[in-house]
Amino acid sequence: MNLPAYISAYSDEEVFAHIEQAKRQLGSDVTILAHYYQRDEVVRFADFQGDSLELSRQAARATQAKYIVFCGVTFMSETAAILCQPGTIVIQPAAAALCPMAQMADVEGVSAAWGALSALWPNDIIPITYQNSTADVKAFVGQKDGAVCTSANAERLFRWAFARRKHILFIPDEHLGTNTALAYGIKREEIGLWDPLEPPAIETLRNCRVVVWKGYCHVHTHFSVQDVARGKSLHPGALVVVHPECRHEVVELADVVGSTSGIIRAVEQAPTGAVIYVGTEWHLVNRLHYMHPDKLVLPLRRSVCSTMAMTNARNLLYALHGISAGRPQGIISIDEATAHWARVALERMLEAS
Ligand code: 13P
Ligand code: SF4
């Protein structure tokens, strides 16, 4: 997005001052929500920061706001637009901030997988989609009796699903799906992989309890077993804390596995003097590093989510000025049928968690 010349000409300090001023003028008409992976220059202006589950809840609770300015990626803003009060408008300051993993599953591909798997296990399979998916995929899952999950409640949603059917199709993160299934006690050989480009021969899946979609987050699959080994040899006794989107071999070596808020809690609870290697997006790790000077918080490796980083103070200011001028930019809109079924899938998650 090309910013107007007057915003580009501001110094950083001027941008920050204008954001403060716009926030003051807009008052309770605007709520700014920011995911923990956002840049510090954005997070400092958030009315609420959170992981993807907490932000979904917060969007539903923002009853005063006429506008939610969502600093994150599109699947999160879409969720906010689906769960917020009727009439509230959700704005995403960086329109192109799409999560690459969410783009790895389209509804045509998911529907093909669903057709094949529900022929294999008639009325005995349920779809679970990770929050990191498009509104279309969430709607498909809602229509098929399924639910959404986030990294904070995936195991709980597995329990919910297995109380209803014997098999799960998990979309779109192979790693979160596999890690959750293994933590749930499903055996490796009972986990199948659905590659949408090269679907497996259906008979090879017959003994599976869970079929995971072949999608991944490049930010989290970047961490390796060697990274953990290097950290442990540099700082024997260091705590390793990772996100469940990491590969299973990394998760297996970690001391704590958690969503972004789980990671924050683990760092807060570690004793003074602890060395903690964190395997998640670098902006959060860096913030934890300077917020906890009594501990040494280090990235397992520097891994940046470039689409999360597309939102910055300048496009946040532009979004606020658009609202003040009565010409909001970057509105998230979802057609009513899609929003309805995606809401069904999201509400099943909120009820179950
Ligand atoms: P959380 O569910 O932990 O907020 O993570 C969202 C995400 O995009 C992780 O890559
Ligand atoms: Fe998507 Fe990964 Fe970025 Fe999260 S960190 S928004 S899953 S690409």
mmCIF file with all atom_site columns, N, CA and C in Angstrom, residues 239-292:
data_model
loop_
_atom_site.group_PDB
_atom_site.id
_atom_site.type_symbol
_atom_site.label_atom_id
_atom_site.label_alt_id
_atom_site.label_comp_id
_atom_site.label_asym_id
_atom_site.label_entity_id
_atom_site.label_seq_id
_atom_site.pdbx_PDB_ins_code
_atom_site.Cartn_x
_atom_site.Cartn_y
_atom_site.Cartn_z
_atom_site.occupancy
_atom_site.B_iso_or_equiv
_atom_site.pdbx_formal_charge
_atom_site.auth_seq_id
_atom_site.auth_comp_id
_atom_site.auth_asym_id
_atom_site.auth_atom_id
_atom_site.pdbx_PDB_model_num
ATOM 1   N N  . LEU A 1 239 ? 16.568 -23.765 29.449 1.00 0.00 ? 239 LEU A N  1
ATOM 2   C CA . LEU A 1 239 ? 15.200 -24.229 29.194 1.00 0.00 ? 239 LEU A CA 1
ATOM 3   C C  . LEU A 1 239 ? 14.892 -23.987 27.712 1.00 0.00 ? 239 LEU A C  1
ATOM 4   N N  . VAL A 1 240 ? 14.251 -24.971 27.067 1.00 0.00 ? 240 VAL A N  1
ATOM 5   C CA . VAL A 1 240 ? 13.881 -24.780 25.656 1.00 0.00 ? 240 VAL A CA 1
ATOM 6   C C  . VAL A 1 240 ? 12.352 -24.748 25.574 1.00 0.00 ? 240 VAL A C  1
ATOM 7   N N  . VAL A 1 241 ? 11.838 -23.657 25.025 1.00 0.00 ? 241 VAL A N  1
ATOM 8   C CA . VAL A 1 241 ? 10.381 -23.436 24.975 1.00 0.00 ? 241 VAL A CA 1
ATOM 9   C C  . VAL A 1 241 ? 10.010 -23.213 23.510 1.00 0.00 ? 241 VAL A C  1
ATOM 10  N N  . VAL A 1 242 ? 9.103  -24.022 22.981 1.00 0.00 ? 242 VAL A N  1
ATOM 11  C CA . VAL A 1 242 ? 8.787  -23.895 21.546 1.00 0.00 ? 242 VAL A CA 1
ATOM 12  C C  . VAL A 1 242 ? 7.279  -23.889 21.306 1.00 0.00 ? 242 VAL A C  1
ATOM 13  N N  . HIS A 1 243 ? 6.926  -23.400 20.129 1.00 0.00 ? 243 HIS A N  1
ATOM 14  C CA . HIS A 1 243 ? 5.527  -23.363 19.679 1.00 0.00 ? 243 HIS A CA 1
ATOM 15  C C  . HIS A 1 243 ? 5.195  -24.710 19.030 1.00 0.00 ? 243 HIS A C  1
ATOM 16  N N  . PRO A 1 244 ? 3.943  -25.180 19.149 1.00 0.00 ? 244 PRO A N  1
ATOM 17  C CA . PRO A 1 244 ? 3.617  -26.504 18.581 1.00 0.00 ? 244 PRO A CA 1
ATOM 18  C C  . PRO A 1 244 ? 3.534  -26.545 17.053 1.00 0.00 ? 244 PRO A C  1
ATOM 19  N N  . GLU A 1 245 ? 3.828  -25.428 16.378 1.00 0.00 ? 245 GLU A N  1
ATOM 20  C CA . GLU A 1 245 ? 3.947  -25.487 14.909 1.00 0.00 ? 245 GLU A CA 1
ATOM 21  C C  . GLU A 1 245 ? 5.334  -25.970 14.499 1.00 0.00 ? 245 GLU A C  1
ATOM 22  N N  . CYS A 1 246 ? 6.222  -26.198 15.496 1.00 0.00 ? 246 CYS A N  1
ATOM 23  C CA . CYS A 1 246 ? 7.562  -26.723 15.177 1.00 0.00 ? 246 CYS A CA 1
ATOM 24  C C  . CYS A 1 246 ? 7.455  -28.206 14.827 1.00 0.00 ? 246 CYS A C  1
ATOM 25  N N  . ARG A 1 247 ? 8.501  -28.712 14.137 1.00 0.00 ? 247 ARG A N  1
ATOM 26  C CA . ARG A 1 247 ? 8.537  -30.139 13.788 1.00 0.00 ? 247 ARG A CA 1
ATOM 27  C C  . ARG A 1 247 ? 8.557  -30.976 15.064 1.00 0.00 ? 247 ARG A C  1
ATOM 28  N N  . HIS A 1 248 ? 8.037  -32.214 14.961 1.00 0.00 ? 248 HIS A N  1
ATOM 29  C CA . HIS A 1 248 ? 7.937  -33.032 16.164 1.00 0.00 ? 248 HIS A CA 1
ATOM 30  C C  . HIS A 1 248 ? 9.297  -33.324 16.794 1.00 0.00 ? 248 HIS A C  1
ATOM 31  N N  . GLU A 1 249 ? 10.326 -33.509 15.971 1.00 0.00 ? 249 GLU A N  1
ATOM 32  C CA . GLU A 1 249 ? 11.634 -33.842 16.568 1.00 0.00 ? 249 GLU A CA 1
ATOM 33  C C  . GLU A 1 249 ? 12.160 -32.684 17.428 1.00 0.00 ? 249 GLU A C  1
ATOM 34  N N  . VAL A 1 250 ? 11.743 -31.454 17.117 1.00 0.00 ? 250 VAL A N  1
ATOM 35  C CA . VAL A 1 250 ? 12.146 -30.291 17.931 1.00 0.00 ? 250 VAL A CA 1
ATOM 36  C C  . VAL A 1 250 ? 11.276 -30.241 19.194 1.00 0.00 ? 250 VAL A C  1
ATOM 37  N N  . VAL A 1 251 ? 9.979  -30.454 18.999 1.00 0.00 ? 251 VAL A N  1
ATOM 38  C CA . VAL A 1 251 ? 9.034  -30.456 20.134 1.00 0.00 ? 251 VAL A CA 1
ATOM 39  C C  . VAL A 1 251 ? 9.456  -31.501 21.173 1.00 0.00 ? 251 VAL A C  1
ATOM 40  N N  . GLU A 1 252 ? 9.908  -32.663 20.667 1.00 0.00 ? 252 GLU A N  1
ATOM 41  C CA . GLU A 1 252 ? 10.317 -33.751 21.573 1.00 0.00 ? 252 GLU A CA 1
ATOM 42  C C  . GLU A 1 252 ? 11.472 -33.346 22.489 1.00 0.00 ? 252 GLU A C  1
ATOM 43  N N  . LEU A 1 253 ? 12.342 -32.461 21.991 1.00 0.00 ? 253 LEU A N  1
ATOM 44  C CA . LEU A 1 253 ? 13.520 -32.067 22.778 1.00 0.00 ? 253 LEU A CA 1
ATOM 45  C C  . LEU A 1 253 ? 13.228 -30.876 23.691 1.00 0.00 ? 253 LEU A C  1
ATOM 46  N N  . ALA A 1 254 ? 12.046 -30.249 23.502 1.00 0.00 ? 254 ALA A N  1
ATOM 47  C CA . ALA A 1 254 ? 11.752 -29.024 24.261 1.00 0.00 ? 254 ALA A CA 1
ATOM 48  C C  . ALA A 1 254 ? 11.299 -29.353 25.677 1.00 0.00 ? 254 ALA A C  1
ATOM 49  N N  . ASP A 1 255 ? 11.528 -28.385 26.585 1.00 0.00 ? 255 ASP A N  1
ATOM 50  C CA . ASP A 1 255 ? 11.036 -28.540 27.963 1.00 0.00 ? 255 ASP A CA 1
ATOM 51  C C  . ASP A 1 255 ? 9.584  -28.097 28.070 1.00 0.00 ? 255 ASP A C  1
ATOM 52  N N  . VAL A 1 256 ? 9.212  -27.093 27.279 1.00 0.00 ? 256 VAL A N  1
ATOM 53  C CA . VAL A 1 256 ? 7.833  -26.587 27.305 1.00 0.00 ? 256 VAL A CA 1
ATOM 54  C C  . VAL A 1 256 ? 7.383  -26.373 25.864 1.00 0.00 ? 256 VAL A C  1
ATOM 55  N N  . VAL A 1 257 ? 6.139  -26.770 25.580 1.00 0.00 ? 257 VAL A N  1
ATOM 56  C CA . VAL A 1 257 ? 5.545  -26.526 24.256 1.00 0.00 ? 257 VAL A CA 1
ATOM 57  C C  . VAL A 1 257 ? 4.279  -25.721 24.507 1.00 0.00 ? 257 VAL A C  1
ATOM 58  N N  . GLY A 1 258 ? 4.148  -24.571 23.849 1.00 0.00 ? 258 GLY A N  1
ATOM 59  C CA . GLY A 1 258 ? 2.947  -23.779 24.130 1.00 0.00 ? 258 GLY A CA 1
ATOM 60  C C  . GLY A 1 258 ? 2.654  -22.755 23.054 1.00 0.00 ? 258 GLY A C  1
ATOM 61  N N  . SER A 1 259 ? 1.410  -22.309 23.046 1.00 0.00 ? 259 SER A N  1
ATOM 62  C CA . SER A 1 259 ? 0.997  -21.217 22.154 1.00 0.00 ? 259 SER A CA 1
ATOM 63  C C  . SER A 1 259 ? 1.793  -19.983 22.554 1.00 0.00 ? 259 SER A C  1
ATOM 64  N N  . THR A 1 260 ? 1.618  -18.900 21.845 1.00 0.00 ? 260 THR A N  1
ATOM 65  C CA . THR A 1 260 ? 2.409  -17.709 22.181 1.00 0.00 ? 260 THR A CA 1
ATOM 66  C C  . THR A 1 260 ? 2.161  -17.272 23.629 1.00 0.00 ? 260 THR A C  1
ATOM 67  N N  . SER A 1 261 ? 0.919  -17.369 24.111 1.00 0.00 ? 261 SER A N  1
ATOM 68  C CA . SER A 1 261 ? 0.725  -16.970 25.514 1.00 0.00 ? 261 SER A CA 1
ATOM 69  C C  . SER A 1 261 ? 1.311  -18.022 26.455 1.00 0.00 ? 261 SER A C  1
ATOM 70  N N  . GLY A 1 262 ? 1.308  -19.290 26.038 1.00 0.00 ? 262 GLY A N  1
ATOM 71  C CA . GLY A 1 262 ? 1.956  -20.337 26.850 1.00 0.00 ? 262 GLY A CA 1
ATOM 72  C C  . GLY A 1 262 ? 3.462  -20.078 26.947 1.00 0.00 ? 262 GLY A C  1
ATOM 73  N N  . ILE A 1 263 ? 4.054  -19.639 25.855 1.00 0.00 ? 263 ILE A N  1
ATOM 74  C CA . ILE A 1 263 ? 5.493  -19.335 25.841 1.00 0.00 ? 263 ILE A CA 1
ATOM 75  C C  . ILE A 1 263 ? 5.784  -18.166 26.788 1.00 0.00 ? 263 ILE A C  1
ATOM 76  N N  . ILE A 1 264 ? 4.946  -17.140 26.718 1.00 0.00 ? 264 ILE A N  1
ATOM 77  C CA . ILE A 1 264 ? 5.140  -15.961 27.592 1.00 0.00 ? 264 ILE A CA 1
ATOM 78  C C  . ILE A 1 264 ? 5.059  -16.391 29.058 1.00 0.00 ? 264 ILE A C  1
ATOM 79  N N  . ARG A 1 265 ? 4.082  -17.236 29.369 1.00 0.00 ? 265 ARG A N  1
ATOM 80  C CA . ARG A 1 265 ? 3.934  -17.705 30.757 1.00 0.00 ? 265 ARG A CA 1
ATOM 81  C C  . ARG A 1 265 ? 5.174  -18.482 31.196 1.00 0.00 ? 265 ARG A C  1
ATOM 82  N N  . ALA A 1 266 ? 5.688  -19.342 30.315 1.00 0.00 ? 266 ALA A N  1
ATOM 83  C CA . ALA A 1 266 ? 6.857  -20.160 30.680 1.00 0.00 ? 266 ALA A CA 1
ATOM 84  C C  . ALA A 1 266 ? 8.050  -19.262 30.992 1.00 0.00 ? 266 ALA A C  1
ATOM 85  N N  . VAL A 1 267 ? 8.220  -18.203 30.213 1.00 0.00 ? 267 VAL A N  1
ATOM 86  C CA . VAL A 1 267 ? 9.344  -17.290 30.459 1.00 0.00 ? 267 VAL A CA 1
ATOM 87  C C  . VAL A 1 267 ? 9.116  -16.552 31.786 1.00 0.00 ? 267 VAL A C  1
ATOM 88  N N  . GLU A 1 268 ? 7.894  -16.097 32.008 1.00 0.00 ? 268 GLU A N  1
ATOM 89  C CA . GLU A 1 268 ? 7.598  -15.367 33.265 1.00 0.00 ? 268 GLU A CA 1
ATOM 90  C C  . GLU A 1 268 ? 7.857  -16.254 34.482 1.00 0.00 ? 268 GLU A C  1
ATOM 91  N N  . GLN A 1 269 ? 7.505  -17.539 34.332 1.00 0.00 ? 269 GLN A N  1
ATOM 92  C CA . GLN A 1 269 ? 7.609  -18.439 35.500 1.00 0.00 ? 269 GLN A CA 1
ATOM 93  C C  . GLN A 1 269 ? 9.017  -18.985 35.733 1.00 0.00 ? 269 GLN A C  1
ATOM 94  N N  . ALA A 1 270 ? 9.900  -18.824 34.747 1.00 0.00 ? 270 ALA A N  1
ATOM 95  C CA . ALA A 1 270 ? 11.267 -19.348 34.915 1.00 0.00 ? 270 ALA A CA 1
ATOM 96  C C  . ALA A 1 270 ? 11.974 -18.557 36.021 1.00 0.00 ? 270 ALA A C  1
ATOM 97  N N  . PRO A 1 271 ? 12.856 -19.212 36.794 1.00 0.00 ? 271 PRO A N  1
ATOM 98  C CA . PRO A 1 271 ? 13.500 -18.485 37.909 1.00 0.00 ? 271 PRO A CA 1
ATOM 99  C C  . PRO A 1 271 ? 14.499 -17.448 37.406 1.00 0.00 ? 271 PRO A C  1
ATOM 100 N N  . THR A 1 272 ? 14.761 -16.462 38.263 1.00 0.00 ? 272 THR A N  1
ATOM 101 C CA . THR A 1 272 ? 15.784 -15.458 37.963 1.00 0.00 ? 272 THR A CA 1
ATOM 102 C C  . THR A 1 272 ? 17.094 -16.165 37.634 1.00 0.00 ? 272 THR A C  1
ATOM 103 N N  . GLY A 1 273 ? 17.771 -15.672 36.615 1.00 0.00 ? 273 GLY A N  1
ATOM 104 C CA . GLY A 1 273 ? 19.056 -16.269 36.219 1.00 0.00 ? 273 GLY A CA 1
ATOM 105 C C  . GLY A 1 273 ? 18.912 -17.369 35.174 1.00 0.00 ? 273 GLY A C  1
ATOM 106 N N  . ALA A 1 274 ? 17.669 -17.782 34.888 1.00 0.00 ? 274 ALA A N  1
ATOM 107 C CA . ALA A 1 274 ? 17.482 -18.878 33.927 1.00 0.00 ? 274 ALA A CA 1
ATOM 108 C C  . ALA A 1 274 ? 17.894 -18.436 32.520 1.00 0.00 ? 274 ALA A C  1
ATOM 109 N N  . VAL A 1 275 ? 18.389 -19.392 31.750 1.00 0.00 ? 275 VAL A N  1
ATOM 110 C CA . VAL A 1 275 ? 18.641 -19.154 30.321 1.00 0.00 ? 275 VAL A CA 1
ATOM 111 C C  . VAL A 1 275 ? 17.526 -19.878 29.576 1.00 0.00 ? 275 VAL A C  1
ATOM 112 N N  . ILE A 1 276 ? 16.844 -19.160 28.714 1.00 0.00 ? 276 ILE A N  1
ATOM 113 C CA . ILE A 1 276 ? 15.675 -19.747 28.042 1.00 0.00 ? 276 ILE A CA 1
ATOM 114 C C  . ILE A 1 276 ? 15.813 -19.548 26.536 1.00 0.00 ? 276 ILE A C  1
ATOM 115 N N  . TYR A 1 277 ? 15.859 -20.646 25.810 1.00 0.00 ? 277 TYR A N  1
ATOM 116 C CA . TYR A 1 277 ? 15.842 -20.580 24.340 1.00 0.00 ? 277 TYR A CA 1
ATOM 117 C C  . TYR A 1 277 ? 14.391 -20.696 23.885 1.00 0.00 ? 277 TYR A C  1
ATOM 118 N N  . VAL A 1 278 ? 13.979 -19.761 23.034 1.00 0.00 ? 278 VAL A N  1
ATOM 119 C CA . VAL A 1 278 ? 12.576 -19.765 22.600 1.00 0.00 ? 278 VAL A CA 1
ATOM 120 C C  . VAL A 1 278 ? 12.499 -20.014 21.092 1.00 0.00 ? 278 VAL A C  1
ATOM 121 N N  . GLY A 1 279 ? 11.685 -20.997 20.723 1.00 0.00 ? 279 GLY A N  1
ATOM 122 C CA . GLY A 1 279 ? 11.491 -21.317 19.315 1.00 0.00 ? 279 GLY A CA 1
ATOM 123 C C  . GLY A 1 279 ? 10.161 -20.782 18.836 1.00 0.00 ? 279 GLY A C  1
ATOM 124 N N  . THR A 1 280 ? 10.140 -19.477 18.582 1.00 0.00 ? 280 THR A N  1
ATOM 125 C CA . THR A 1 280 ? 8.956  -18.881 17.939 1.00 0.00 ? 280 THR A CA 1
ATOM 126 C C  . THR A 1 280 ? 9.397  -17.609 17.239 1.00 0.00 ? 280 THR A C  1
ATOM 127 N N  . GLU A 1 281 ? 8.413  -16.857 16.766 1.00 0.00 ? 281 GLU A N  1
ATOM 128 C CA . GLU A 1 281 ? 8.686  -15.677 15.940 1.00 0.00 ? 281 GLU A CA 1
ATOM 129 C C  . GLU A 1 281 ? 9.568  -14.681 16.689 1.00 0.00 ? 281 GLU A C  1
ATOM 130 N N  . TRP A 1 282 ? 10.530 -14.128 15.957 1.00 0.00 ? 282 TRP A N  1
ATOM 131 C CA . TRP A 1 282 ? 11.576 -13.338 16.586 1.00 0.00 ? 282 TRP A CA 1
ATOM 132 C C  . TRP A 1 282 ? 11.081 -12.066 17.299 1.00 0.00 ? 282 TRP A C  1
ATOM 133 N N  . HIS A 1 283 ? 10.074 -11.381 16.763 1.00 0.00 ? 283 HIS A N  1
ATOM 134 C CA . HIS A 1 283 ? 9.647  -10.135 17.425 1.00 0.00 ? 283 HIS A CA 1
ATOM 135 C C  . HIS A 1 283 ? 9.198  -10.405 18.863 1.00 0.00 ? 283 HIS A C  1
ATOM 136 N N  . LEU A 1 284 ? 8.513  -11.519 19.066 1.00 0.00 ? 284 LEU A N  1
ATOM 137 C CA . LEU A 1 284 ? 8.090  -11.859 20.429 1.00 0.00 ? 284 LEU A CA 1
ATOM 138 C C  . LEU A 1 284 ? 9.304  -12.239 21.280 1.00 0.00 ? 284 LEU A C  1
ATOM 139 N N  . VAL A 1 285 ? 10.218 -13.031 20.712 1.00 0.00 ? 285 VAL A N  1
ATOM 140 C CA . VAL A 1 285 ? 11.380 -13.469 21.500 1.00 0.00 ? 285 VAL A CA 1
ATOM 141 C C  . VAL A 1 285 ? 12.208 -12.253 21.914 1.00 0.00 ? 285 VAL A C  1
ATOM 142 N N  . ASN A 1 286 ? 12.383 -11.334 20.998 1.00 0.00 ? 286 ASN A N  1
ATOM 143 C CA . ASN A 1 286 ? 13.169 -10.137 21.287 1.00 0.00 ? 286 ASN A CA 1
ATOM 144 C C  . ASN A 1 286 ? 12.515 -9.305  22.393 1.00 0.00 ? 286 ASN A C  1
ATOM 145 N N  . ARG A 1 287 ? 11.180 -9.209  22.354 1.00 0.00 ? 287 ARG A N  1
ATOM 146 C CA . ARG A 1 287 ? 10.458 -8.455  23.401 1.00 0.00 ? 287 ARG A CA 1
ATOM 147 C C  . ARG A 1 287 ? 10.643 -9.138  24.754 1.00 0.00 ? 287 ARG A C  1
ATOM 148 N N  . LEU A 1 288 ? 10.539 -10.476 24.744 1.00 0.00 ? 288 LEU A N  1
ATOM 149 C CA . LEU A 1 288 ? 10.718 -11.212 26.008 1.00 0.00 ? 288 LEU A CA 1
ATOM 150 C C  . LEU A 1 288 ? 12.134 -11.007 26.538 1.00 0.00 ? 288 LEU A C  1
ATOM 151 N N  . HIS A 1 289 ? 13.089 -10.894 25.605 1.00 0.00 ? 289 HIS A N  1
ATOM 152 C CA . HIS A 1 289 ? 14.493 -10.704 25.999 1.00 0.00 ? 289 HIS A CA 1
ATOM 153 C C  . HIS A 1 289 ? 14.637 -9.416  26.823 1.00 0.00 ? 289 HIS A C  1
ATOM 154 N N  . TYR A 1 290 ? 14.093 -8.300  26.311 1.00 0.00 ? 290 TYR A N  1
ATOM 155 C CA . TYR A 1 290 ? 14.326 -7.065  27.079 1.00 0.00 ? 290 TYR A CA 1
ATOM 156 C C  . TYR A 1 290 ? 13.315 -6.866  28.203 1.00 0.00 ? 290 TYR A C  1
ATOM 157 N N  . MET A 1 291 ? 12.183 -7.599  28.162 1.00 0.00 ? 291 MET A N  1
ATOM 158 C CA . MET A 1 291 ? 11.226 -7.470  29.279 1.00 0.00 ? 291 MET A CA 1
ATOM 159 C C  . MET A 1 291 ? 11.678 -8.241  30.516 1.00 0.00 ? 291 MET A C  1
ATOM 160 N N  . HIS A 1 292 ? 12.646 -9.158  30.324 1.00 0.00 ? 292 HIS A N  1
ATOM 161 C CA . HIS A 1 292 ? 13.091 -9.998  31.452 1.00 0.00 ? 292 HIS A CA 1
ATOM 162 C C  . HIS A 1 292 ? 14.607 -9.898  31.613 1.00 0.00 ? 292 HIS A C  1
#
